[in-house]
Coordinates of C-alpha atoms and ligand atoms in Angstrom, one line a residue:
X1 CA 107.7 57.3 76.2
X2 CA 105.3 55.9 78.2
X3 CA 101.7 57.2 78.1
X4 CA 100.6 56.2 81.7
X5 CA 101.2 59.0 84.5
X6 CA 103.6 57.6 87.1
X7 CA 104.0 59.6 90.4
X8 CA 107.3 58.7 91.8
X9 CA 107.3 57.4 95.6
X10 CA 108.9 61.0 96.5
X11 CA 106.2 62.3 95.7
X12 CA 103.7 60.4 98.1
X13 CA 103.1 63.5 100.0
X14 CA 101.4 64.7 97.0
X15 CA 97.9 64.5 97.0
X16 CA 96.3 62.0 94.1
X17 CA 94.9 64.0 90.9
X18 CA 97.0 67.2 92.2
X19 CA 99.2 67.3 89.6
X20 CA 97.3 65.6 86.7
X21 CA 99.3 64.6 83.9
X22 CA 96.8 66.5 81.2
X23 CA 96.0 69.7 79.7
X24 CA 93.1 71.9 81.4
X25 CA 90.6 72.5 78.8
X26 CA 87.3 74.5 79.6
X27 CA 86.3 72.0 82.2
X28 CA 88.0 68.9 80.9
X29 CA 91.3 67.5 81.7
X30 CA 92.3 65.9 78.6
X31 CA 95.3 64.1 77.0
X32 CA 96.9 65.4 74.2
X33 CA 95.4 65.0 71.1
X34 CA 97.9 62.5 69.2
X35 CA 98.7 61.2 72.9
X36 CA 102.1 62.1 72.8
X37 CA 104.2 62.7 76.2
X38 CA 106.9 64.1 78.0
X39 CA 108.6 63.3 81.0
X40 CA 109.7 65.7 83.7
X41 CA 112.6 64.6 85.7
X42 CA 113.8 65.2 89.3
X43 CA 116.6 67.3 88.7
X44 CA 118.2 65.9 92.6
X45 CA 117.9 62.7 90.9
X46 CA 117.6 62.2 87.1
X47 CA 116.2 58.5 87.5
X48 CA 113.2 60.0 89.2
X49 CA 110.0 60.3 87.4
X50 CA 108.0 63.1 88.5
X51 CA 105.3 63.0 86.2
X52 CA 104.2 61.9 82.3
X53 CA 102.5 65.2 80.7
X54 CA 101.0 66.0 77.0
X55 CA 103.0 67.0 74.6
X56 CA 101.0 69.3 72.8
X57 CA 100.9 71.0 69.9
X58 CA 99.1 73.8 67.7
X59 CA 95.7 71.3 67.9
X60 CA 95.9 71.8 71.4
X61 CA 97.0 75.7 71.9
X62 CA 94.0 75.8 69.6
X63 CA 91.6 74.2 71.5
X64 CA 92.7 76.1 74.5
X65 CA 92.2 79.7 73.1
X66 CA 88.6 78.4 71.7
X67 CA 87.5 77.7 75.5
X68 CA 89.1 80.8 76.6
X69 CA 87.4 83.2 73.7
X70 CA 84.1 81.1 75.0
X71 CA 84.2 82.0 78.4
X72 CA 85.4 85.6 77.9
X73 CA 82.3 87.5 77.7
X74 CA 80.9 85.8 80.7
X75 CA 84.1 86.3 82.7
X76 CA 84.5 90.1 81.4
X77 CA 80.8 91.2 82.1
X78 CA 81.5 89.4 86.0
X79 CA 81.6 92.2 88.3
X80 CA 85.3 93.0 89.6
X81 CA 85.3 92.7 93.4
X82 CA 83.1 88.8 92.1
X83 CA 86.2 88.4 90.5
X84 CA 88.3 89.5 93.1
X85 CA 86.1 87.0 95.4
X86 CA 87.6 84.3 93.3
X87 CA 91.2 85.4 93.8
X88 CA 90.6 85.6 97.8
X89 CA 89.1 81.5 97.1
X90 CA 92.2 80.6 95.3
X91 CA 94.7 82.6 98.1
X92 CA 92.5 80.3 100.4
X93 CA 93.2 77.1 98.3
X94 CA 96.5 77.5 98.0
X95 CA 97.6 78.2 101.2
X96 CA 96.0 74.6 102.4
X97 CA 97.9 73.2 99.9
X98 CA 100.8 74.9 100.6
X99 CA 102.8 72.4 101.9
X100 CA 102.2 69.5 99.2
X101 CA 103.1 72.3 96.4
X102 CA 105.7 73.2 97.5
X103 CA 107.1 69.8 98.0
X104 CA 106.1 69.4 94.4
X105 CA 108.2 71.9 93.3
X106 CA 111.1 71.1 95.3
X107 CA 110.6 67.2 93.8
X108 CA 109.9 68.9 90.5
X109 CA 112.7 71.8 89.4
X110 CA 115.2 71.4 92.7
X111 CA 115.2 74.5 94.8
X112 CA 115.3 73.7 98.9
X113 CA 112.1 73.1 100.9
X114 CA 112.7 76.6 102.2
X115 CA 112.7 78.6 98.9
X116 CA 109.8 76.5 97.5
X117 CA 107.7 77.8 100.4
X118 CA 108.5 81.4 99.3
X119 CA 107.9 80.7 96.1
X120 CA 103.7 79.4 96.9
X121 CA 103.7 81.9 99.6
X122 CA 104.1 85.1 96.8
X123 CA 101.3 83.3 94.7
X124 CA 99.5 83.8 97.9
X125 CA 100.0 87.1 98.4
X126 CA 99.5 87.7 94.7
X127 CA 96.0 86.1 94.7
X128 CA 95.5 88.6 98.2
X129 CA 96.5 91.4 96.3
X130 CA 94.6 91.2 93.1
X131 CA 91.3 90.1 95.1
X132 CA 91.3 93.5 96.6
X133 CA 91.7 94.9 93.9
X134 CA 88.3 93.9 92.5
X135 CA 86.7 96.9 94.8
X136 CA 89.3 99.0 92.7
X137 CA 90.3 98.9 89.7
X138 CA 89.9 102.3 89.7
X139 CA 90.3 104.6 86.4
X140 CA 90.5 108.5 86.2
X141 CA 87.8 111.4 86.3
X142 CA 88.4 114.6 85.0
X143 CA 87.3 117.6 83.5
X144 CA 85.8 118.8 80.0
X145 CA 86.8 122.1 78.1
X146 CA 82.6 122.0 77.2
X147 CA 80.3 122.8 79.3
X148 CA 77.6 120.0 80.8
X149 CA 80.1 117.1 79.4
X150 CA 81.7 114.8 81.7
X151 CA 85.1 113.0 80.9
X152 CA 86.3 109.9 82.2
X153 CA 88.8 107.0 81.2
X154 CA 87.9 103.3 82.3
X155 CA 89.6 100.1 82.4
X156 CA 88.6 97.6 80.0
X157 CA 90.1 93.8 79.6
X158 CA 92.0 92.5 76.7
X159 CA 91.2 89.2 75.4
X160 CA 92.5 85.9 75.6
X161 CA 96.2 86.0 77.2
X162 CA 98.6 83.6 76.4
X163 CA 101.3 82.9 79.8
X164 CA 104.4 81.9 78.8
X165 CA 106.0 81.2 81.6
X166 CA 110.0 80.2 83.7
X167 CA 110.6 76.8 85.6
X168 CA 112.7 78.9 88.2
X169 CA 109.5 80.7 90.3
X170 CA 107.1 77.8 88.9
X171 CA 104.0 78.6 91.0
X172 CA 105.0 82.7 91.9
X173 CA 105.6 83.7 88.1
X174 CA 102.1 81.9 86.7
X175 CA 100.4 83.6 89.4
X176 CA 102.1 87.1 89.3
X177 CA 100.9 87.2 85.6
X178 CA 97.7 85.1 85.7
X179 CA 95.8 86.6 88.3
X180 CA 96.1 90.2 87.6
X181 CA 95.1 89.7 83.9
X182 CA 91.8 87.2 85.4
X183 CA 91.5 90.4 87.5
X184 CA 90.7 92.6 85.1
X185 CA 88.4 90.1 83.6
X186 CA 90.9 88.4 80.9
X187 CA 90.6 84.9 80.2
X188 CA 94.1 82.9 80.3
X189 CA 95.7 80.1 78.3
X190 CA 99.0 78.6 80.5
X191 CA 101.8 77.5 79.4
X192 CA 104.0 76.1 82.0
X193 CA 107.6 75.5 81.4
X194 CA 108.6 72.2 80.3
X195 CA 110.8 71.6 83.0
X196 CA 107.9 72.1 85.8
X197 CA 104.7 70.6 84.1
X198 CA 103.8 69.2 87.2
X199 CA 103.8 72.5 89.2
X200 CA 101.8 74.6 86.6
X201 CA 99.1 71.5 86.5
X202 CA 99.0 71.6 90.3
X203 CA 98.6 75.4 90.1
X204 CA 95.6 75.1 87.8
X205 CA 94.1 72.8 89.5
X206 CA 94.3 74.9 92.6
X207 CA 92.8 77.9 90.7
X208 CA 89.4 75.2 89.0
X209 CA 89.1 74.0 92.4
X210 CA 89.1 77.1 94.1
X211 CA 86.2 78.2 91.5
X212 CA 88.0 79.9 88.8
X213 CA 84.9 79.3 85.9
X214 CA 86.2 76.9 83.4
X215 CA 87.6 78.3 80.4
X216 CA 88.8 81.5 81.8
X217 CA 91.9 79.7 83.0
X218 CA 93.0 77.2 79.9
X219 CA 96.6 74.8 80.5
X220 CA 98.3 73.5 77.4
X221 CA 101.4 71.4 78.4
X222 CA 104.4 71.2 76.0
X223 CA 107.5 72.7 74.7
X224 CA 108.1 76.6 73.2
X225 CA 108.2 75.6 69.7
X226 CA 105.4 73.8 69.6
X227 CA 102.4 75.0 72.1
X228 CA 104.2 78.7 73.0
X229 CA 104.6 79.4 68.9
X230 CA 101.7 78.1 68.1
X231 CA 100.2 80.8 70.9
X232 CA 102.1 83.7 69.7
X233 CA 101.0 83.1 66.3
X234 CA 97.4 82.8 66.9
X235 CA 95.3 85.3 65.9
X236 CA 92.8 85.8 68.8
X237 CA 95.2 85.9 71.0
X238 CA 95.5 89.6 71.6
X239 CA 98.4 89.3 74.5
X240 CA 101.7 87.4 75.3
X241 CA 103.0 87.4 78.7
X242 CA 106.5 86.1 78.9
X243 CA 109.2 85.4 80.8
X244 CA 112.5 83.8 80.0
X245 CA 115.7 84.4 77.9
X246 CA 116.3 87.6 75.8
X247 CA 116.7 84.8 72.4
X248 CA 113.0 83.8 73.0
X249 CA 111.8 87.2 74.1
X250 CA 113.4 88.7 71.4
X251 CA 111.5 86.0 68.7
X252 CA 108.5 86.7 70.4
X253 CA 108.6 90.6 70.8
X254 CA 109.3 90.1 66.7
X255 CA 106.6 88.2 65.9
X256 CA 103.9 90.4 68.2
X257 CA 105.2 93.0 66.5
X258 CA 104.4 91.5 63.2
X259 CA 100.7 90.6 64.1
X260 CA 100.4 93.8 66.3
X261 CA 99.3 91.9 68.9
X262 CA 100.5 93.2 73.0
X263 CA 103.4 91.6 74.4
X264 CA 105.2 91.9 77.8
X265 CA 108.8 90.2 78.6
X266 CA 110.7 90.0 81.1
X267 CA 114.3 88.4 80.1
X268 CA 117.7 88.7 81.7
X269 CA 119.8 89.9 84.1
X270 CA 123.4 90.4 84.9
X271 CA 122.7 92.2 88.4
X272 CA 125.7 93.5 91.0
X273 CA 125.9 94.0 94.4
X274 CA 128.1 97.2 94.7
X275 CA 129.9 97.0 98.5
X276 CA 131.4 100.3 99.4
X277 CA 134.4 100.8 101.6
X278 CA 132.0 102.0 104.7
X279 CA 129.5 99.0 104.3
X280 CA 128.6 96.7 107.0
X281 CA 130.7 93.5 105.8
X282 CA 129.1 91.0 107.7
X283 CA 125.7 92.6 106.4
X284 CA 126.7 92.7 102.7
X285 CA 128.2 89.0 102.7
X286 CA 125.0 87.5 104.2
X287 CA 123.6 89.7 101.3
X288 CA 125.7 88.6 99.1
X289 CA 125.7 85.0 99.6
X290 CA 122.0 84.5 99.7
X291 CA 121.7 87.0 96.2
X292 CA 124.3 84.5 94.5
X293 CA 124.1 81.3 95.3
X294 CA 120.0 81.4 96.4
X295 CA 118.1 79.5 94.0
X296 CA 121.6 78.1 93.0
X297 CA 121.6 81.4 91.1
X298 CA 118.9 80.6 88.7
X299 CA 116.6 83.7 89.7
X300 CA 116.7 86.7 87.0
X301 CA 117.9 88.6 90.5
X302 CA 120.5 86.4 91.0
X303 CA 124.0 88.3 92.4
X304 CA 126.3 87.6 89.0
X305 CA 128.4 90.3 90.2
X306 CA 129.8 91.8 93.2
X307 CA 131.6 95.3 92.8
X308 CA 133.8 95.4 95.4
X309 CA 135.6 98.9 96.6
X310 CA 139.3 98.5 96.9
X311 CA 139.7 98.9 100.0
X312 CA 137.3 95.8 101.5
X313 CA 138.0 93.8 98.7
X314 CA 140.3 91.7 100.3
X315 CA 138.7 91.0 103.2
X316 CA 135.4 90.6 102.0
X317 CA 136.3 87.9 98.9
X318 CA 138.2 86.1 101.9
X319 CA 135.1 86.1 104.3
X320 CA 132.7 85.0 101.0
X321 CA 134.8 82.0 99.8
X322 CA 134.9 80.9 103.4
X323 CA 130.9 81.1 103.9
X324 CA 130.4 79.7 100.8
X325 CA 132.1 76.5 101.3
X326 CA 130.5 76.3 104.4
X327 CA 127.0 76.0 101.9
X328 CA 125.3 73.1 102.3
X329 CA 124.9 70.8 98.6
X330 CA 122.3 68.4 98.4
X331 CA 119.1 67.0 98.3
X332 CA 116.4 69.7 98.5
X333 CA 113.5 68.3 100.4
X334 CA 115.8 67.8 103.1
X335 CA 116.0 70.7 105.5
X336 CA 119.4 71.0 106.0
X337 CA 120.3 71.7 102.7
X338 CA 120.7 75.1 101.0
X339 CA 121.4 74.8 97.7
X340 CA 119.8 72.3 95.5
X341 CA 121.0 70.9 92.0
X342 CA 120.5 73.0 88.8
X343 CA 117.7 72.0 86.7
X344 CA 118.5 70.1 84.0
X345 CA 121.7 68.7 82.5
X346 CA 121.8 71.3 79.8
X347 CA 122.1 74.2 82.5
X348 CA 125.0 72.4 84.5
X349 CA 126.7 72.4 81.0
X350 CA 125.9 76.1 80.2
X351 CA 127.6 76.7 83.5
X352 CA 131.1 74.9 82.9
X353 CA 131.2 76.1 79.9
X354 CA 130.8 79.7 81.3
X355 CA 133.4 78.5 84.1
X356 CA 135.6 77.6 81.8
X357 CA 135.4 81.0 79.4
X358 CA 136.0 82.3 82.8
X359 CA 139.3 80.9 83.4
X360 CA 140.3 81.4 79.4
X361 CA 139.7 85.4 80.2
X362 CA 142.0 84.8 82.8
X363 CA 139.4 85.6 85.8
X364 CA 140.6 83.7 89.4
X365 CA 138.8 80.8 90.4
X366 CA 138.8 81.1 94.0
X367 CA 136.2 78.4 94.8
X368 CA 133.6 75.6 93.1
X369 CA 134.0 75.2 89.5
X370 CA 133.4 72.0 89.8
X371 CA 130.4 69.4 90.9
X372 CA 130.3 68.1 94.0
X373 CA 131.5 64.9 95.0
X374 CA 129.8 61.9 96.4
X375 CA 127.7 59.6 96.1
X376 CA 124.8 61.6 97.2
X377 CA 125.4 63.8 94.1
X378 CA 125.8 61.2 91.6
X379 CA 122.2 61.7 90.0
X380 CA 121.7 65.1 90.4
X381 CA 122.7 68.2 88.6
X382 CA 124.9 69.7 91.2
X383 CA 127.3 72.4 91.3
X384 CA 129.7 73.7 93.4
X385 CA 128.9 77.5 94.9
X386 CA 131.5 79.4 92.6
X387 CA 133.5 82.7 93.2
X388 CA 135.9 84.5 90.6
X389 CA 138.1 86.6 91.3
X390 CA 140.1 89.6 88.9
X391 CA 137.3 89.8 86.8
X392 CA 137.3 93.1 84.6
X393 CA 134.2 94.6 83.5
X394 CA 134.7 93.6 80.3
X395 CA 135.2 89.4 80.1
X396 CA 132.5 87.5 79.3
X397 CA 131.5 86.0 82.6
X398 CA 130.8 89.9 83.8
X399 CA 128.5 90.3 80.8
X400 CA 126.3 87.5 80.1
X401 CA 124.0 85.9 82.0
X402 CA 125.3 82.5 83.3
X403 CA 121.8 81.4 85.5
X404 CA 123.7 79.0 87.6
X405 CA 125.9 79.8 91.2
X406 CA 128.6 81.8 90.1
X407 CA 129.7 85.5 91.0
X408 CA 132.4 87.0 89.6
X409 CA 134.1 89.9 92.1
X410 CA 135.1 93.4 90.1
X411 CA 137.3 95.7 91.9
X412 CA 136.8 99.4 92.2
X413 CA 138.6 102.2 93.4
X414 CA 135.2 104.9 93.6
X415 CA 131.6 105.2 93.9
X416 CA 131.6 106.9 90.4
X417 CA 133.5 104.3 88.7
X418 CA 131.1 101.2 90.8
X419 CA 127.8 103.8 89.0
X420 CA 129.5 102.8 85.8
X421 CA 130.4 98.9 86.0
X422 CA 127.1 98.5 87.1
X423 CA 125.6 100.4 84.2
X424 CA 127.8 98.9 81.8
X425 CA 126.0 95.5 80.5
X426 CA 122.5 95.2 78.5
X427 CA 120.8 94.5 80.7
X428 CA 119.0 96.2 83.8
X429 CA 116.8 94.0 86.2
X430 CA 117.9 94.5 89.9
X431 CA 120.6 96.1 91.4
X432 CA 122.1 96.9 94.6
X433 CA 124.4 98.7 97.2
X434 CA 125.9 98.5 100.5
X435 CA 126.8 101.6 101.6
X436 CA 126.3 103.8 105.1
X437 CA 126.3 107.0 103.2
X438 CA 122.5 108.6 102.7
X439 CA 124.0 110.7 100.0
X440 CA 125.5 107.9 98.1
X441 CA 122.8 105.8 98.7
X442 CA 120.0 108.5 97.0
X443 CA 122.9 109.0 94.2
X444 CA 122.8 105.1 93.1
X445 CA 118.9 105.5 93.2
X446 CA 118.8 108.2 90.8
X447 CA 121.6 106.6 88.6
X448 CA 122.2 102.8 88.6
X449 CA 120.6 101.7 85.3
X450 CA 117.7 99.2 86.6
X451 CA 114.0 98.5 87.5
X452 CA 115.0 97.4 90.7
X453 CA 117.4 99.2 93.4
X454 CA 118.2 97.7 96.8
X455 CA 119.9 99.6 99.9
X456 CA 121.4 97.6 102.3
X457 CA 119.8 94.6 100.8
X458 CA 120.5 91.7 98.4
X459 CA 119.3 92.2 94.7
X460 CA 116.3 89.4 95.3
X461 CA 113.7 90.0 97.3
X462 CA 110.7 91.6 95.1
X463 CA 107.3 92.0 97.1
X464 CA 104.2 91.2 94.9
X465 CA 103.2 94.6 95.4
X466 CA 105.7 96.8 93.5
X467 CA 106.7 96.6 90.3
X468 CA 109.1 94.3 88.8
X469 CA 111.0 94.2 85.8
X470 CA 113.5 96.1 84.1
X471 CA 115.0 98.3 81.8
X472 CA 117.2 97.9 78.7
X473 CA 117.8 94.3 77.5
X474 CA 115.7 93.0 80.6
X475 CA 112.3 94.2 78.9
X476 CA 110.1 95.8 76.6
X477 CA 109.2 98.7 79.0
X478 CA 106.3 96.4 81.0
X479 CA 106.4 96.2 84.7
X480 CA 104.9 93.1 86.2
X481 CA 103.2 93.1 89.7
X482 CA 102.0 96.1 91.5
X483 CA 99.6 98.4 90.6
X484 CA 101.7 98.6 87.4
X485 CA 101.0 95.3 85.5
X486 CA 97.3 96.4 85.2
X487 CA 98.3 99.0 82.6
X488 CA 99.7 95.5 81.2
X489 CA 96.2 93.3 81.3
X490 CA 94.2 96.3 80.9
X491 CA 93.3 98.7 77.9
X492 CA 92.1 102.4 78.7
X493 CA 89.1 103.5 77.3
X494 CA 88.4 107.2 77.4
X495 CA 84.1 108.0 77.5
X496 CA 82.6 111.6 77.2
X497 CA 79.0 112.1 77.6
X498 CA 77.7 114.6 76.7
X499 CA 74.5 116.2 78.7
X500 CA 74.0 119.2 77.1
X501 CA 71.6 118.1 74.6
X502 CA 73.4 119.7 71.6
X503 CA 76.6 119.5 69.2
X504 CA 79.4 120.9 71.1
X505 CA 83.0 120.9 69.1
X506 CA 86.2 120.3 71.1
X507 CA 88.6 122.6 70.0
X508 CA 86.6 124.8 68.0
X509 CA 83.5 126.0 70.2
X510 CA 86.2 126.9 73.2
X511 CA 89.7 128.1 72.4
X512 CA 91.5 127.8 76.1
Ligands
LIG601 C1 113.1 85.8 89.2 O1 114.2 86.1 89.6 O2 113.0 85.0 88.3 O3 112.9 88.9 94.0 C2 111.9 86.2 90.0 C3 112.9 87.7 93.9 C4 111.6 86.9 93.7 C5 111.2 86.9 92.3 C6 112.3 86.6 91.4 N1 110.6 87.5 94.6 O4 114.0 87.1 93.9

């Protein structure tokens, strides 16, 4: 592979040296050490070089948590709300470059112009967030059982945090996780995915540029095996943020585990839209056909299942086959299009063969299954919008999680039995219902088995501000975003001082 960067022409809109084709160390971009490379692709068009990027290794993970260990007690004894100042800089950054990123990342990993612009826009609101929370931060007072003693618990950072992190939100997910843990006066080491190397060295250069101190935000290019091990393993690391499949979760949660070292994930999802019989149809379809077939389904919100009550089933399978032919295929820097091409050639296989266990189970293929035809879809990774029908709770394709644009429709003949084919896979991200009812709508809040519930909505949508994640297979019991993820980047620390000016013994000198 060839060593020199090459920018493709797509890419012209992108600004020189805004993606560089190196790892961010301290304050030096630098090759990898052996100067080894990979290439990231276009997924719209596979002869398309986006970029040439280190592929690094242990040497390099190494050097990286060095300069982020370095600049830790700097960063950690900044004040908050200076650190917060920073965020509010890189919000600012950002949303000049806003357009160029995002064109990146449309280039880069092949979701429409539209969605990319989302996607830099909750980085945005993320860095917005966390800057205010610099005047924050705020712990708990409280009371002692001794007289003249005063009790209070404080946040205190971590350590060096290693990112782990998706090509599917490339510039939202980094940010949801990195600026948060900087927040609290972390220091960071970055791993993008391998499929988007270009949009995690455009977002670090966004955050150095915007003033982020160097060292406190570290990027290591490369592949899991190599730079993300090679994190996980090291010992002054002292947290792994990750997000991605429940395989790789699962090695990492074991291997944290092992070294006692924190870890967060957040892994699958095999989320449903419910639709009851007194829904708004044309609501729930729009609903439905953005939650599915956005993102060509690869979000971990992604609508894998609709459970549809008997008596709209019909009508509303009919209505969603004929919107989603109607869905616009193709290239996705062009506005007109709404679904883009799946990222790599391995993903387009995962999804046939899930297509085809599909129609082995005996599911109905009502539309898709196929890729596209055309010349405009001969170098891309496209696939067709695809809706089963007759699925039972129990196949395959209504368990596992496919990441591509396929739904699979479940009928049921009650609210109580929709409760339980929601409920009944591993996992538990996002979840959702269409319904008119108040009372049913407050039931499948208290009971539908996920971090995230939607009424009258689709199951994506998650606002930088609440928590996200999810419960059984989807996580490890972490929330990300919100107010929630600083009990993730932050340890407690619990201070008494004492100001009476002699021994007093909890527990023994007062008996409550
Ligand atoms: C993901 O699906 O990987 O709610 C993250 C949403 C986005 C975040 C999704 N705001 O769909």
């Amino acid at each position: 592979m060839s060593r020199k960067p090459h920018i493709s022409a797509t890419s012209q809109s992108v600004p020189s040296g805004f993606a560089r084709p190196a790892n961010l160390i301290g304050s030096a971009w630098l090759p990898a050490a052996e100067g080894r490379t990979f290439e990231s692709r276009s997924p719209a068009d596979g002869r398309k070089v986006v970029g040439v990027f280190p592929r690094s290794g242990r040497e390099e993970a190494e050097a990286a948590v060095a300069a982020a260990k370095g600049a830790y007690d700097a960063w950690r004894l900044t004040p908050p709300p200076l650190r917060g100042a920073v965020l509010r800089q890189c919000a600012a950054v950002l949303r000049e470059r806003k357009e160029a990123l995002s064109r990146l990342m449309s280039l880069e990993m092949g979701k429409p112009l539209v969605e990319s612009r989302g996607d830099v826009q909750e980085a945005i609101d993320c860095a917005e967030y966390y800057s205010g929370e610099g005047r924050r931060l705020f712990g708990d007072t409280s009371t002692s059982e001794l007289p003249s003693k005063f009790a209070m618990a404080v946040r205190v950072p971590v350590g060096v945090c290693g990112m782990i992190t998706p090509w599917n939100f490339p510039v939202a997910i980094p940010a949801w996780k990195i600026f948060p843990a900087i927040l609290c006066g972390n220091t960071v080491v970055f791993k993008p995915a391998e499929d988007a190397p270009a949009c995690g060295a455009a977002f670090a250069a966004a955050l150095r540029d915007a003033g982020v101190p160097p060292g406190v935000v570290n990027l290591v290019q490369g592949f899991g095996e190599e730079v993300g091990a090679a994190l996980v393993h090291h010992p002054d690391v002292r947290l792994i943020s990750f997000t991605g499949s429940c395989e790789t979760g699962s090695l990492i949660a074991g291997a944290c585990g092992q070294n006692l070292k924190r870890c967060s994930l957040e892994m699958g999802g095999k989320n449903a839209q419910i639709v009851m019989d007194d829904a708004d149809l044309d609501l729930a379809l729009e609903g439905a056909l953005w939650g599915a077939f956005g993102t060509a389904g690869q979000r971990c919100t992604a609508t894998s299942r609709l459970i549809l009550h008997r008596k709209i089933k019909r009508t509303f399978v009919k209505r969603l086959v004929a919107a989603a032919r109607k869905l616009r295929l193709g290239d996705p820097l062009n506005e007109r299009h709404q679904i883009g091409p799946l990222v790599n050639e391995a993903q387009r296989e995962r999804v046939e063969r899930y297509v085809a266990i599909g129609q082995e189970e005996g599911a109905k293929l009502l539309c898709g299954g196929r890729r596209p035809a055309g010349a405009a879809f001969k170098h891309g990774w496209y696939y067709e919008p695809t809706i089963f029908d007759g699925v039972t709770p129990d196949m395959r394709i209504a368990q596992e999680e496919i990441f591509g644009p396929v739904t699979a429709a479940i009928e049921v003949k009650s609210f109580e039995q929709a409760v339980e084919v929601l409920n009944g896979t591993a996992y538990g991200l996002s979840s959702s219902i269409y319904t008119r009812d108040v009372n049913r709508a407050f039931r499948a809040i208290r009971d539908l088995e996920a971090g995230i519930t939607y009424i009258n909505g689709p199951t994506i949508g998650a606002e930088v501000h609440m928590p996200f994640g999810g419960v059984k297979n989807t996580g490890n019991g972490h929330r990300e975003a919100g107010q929630a993820v600083l009990d993730v980047f932050s340890e407690w620390k619990s201070v008494y001082v004492d100001y009476s000016g002699k021994l007093q013994k909890a527990q023994i000198d007062v008996q409550a």
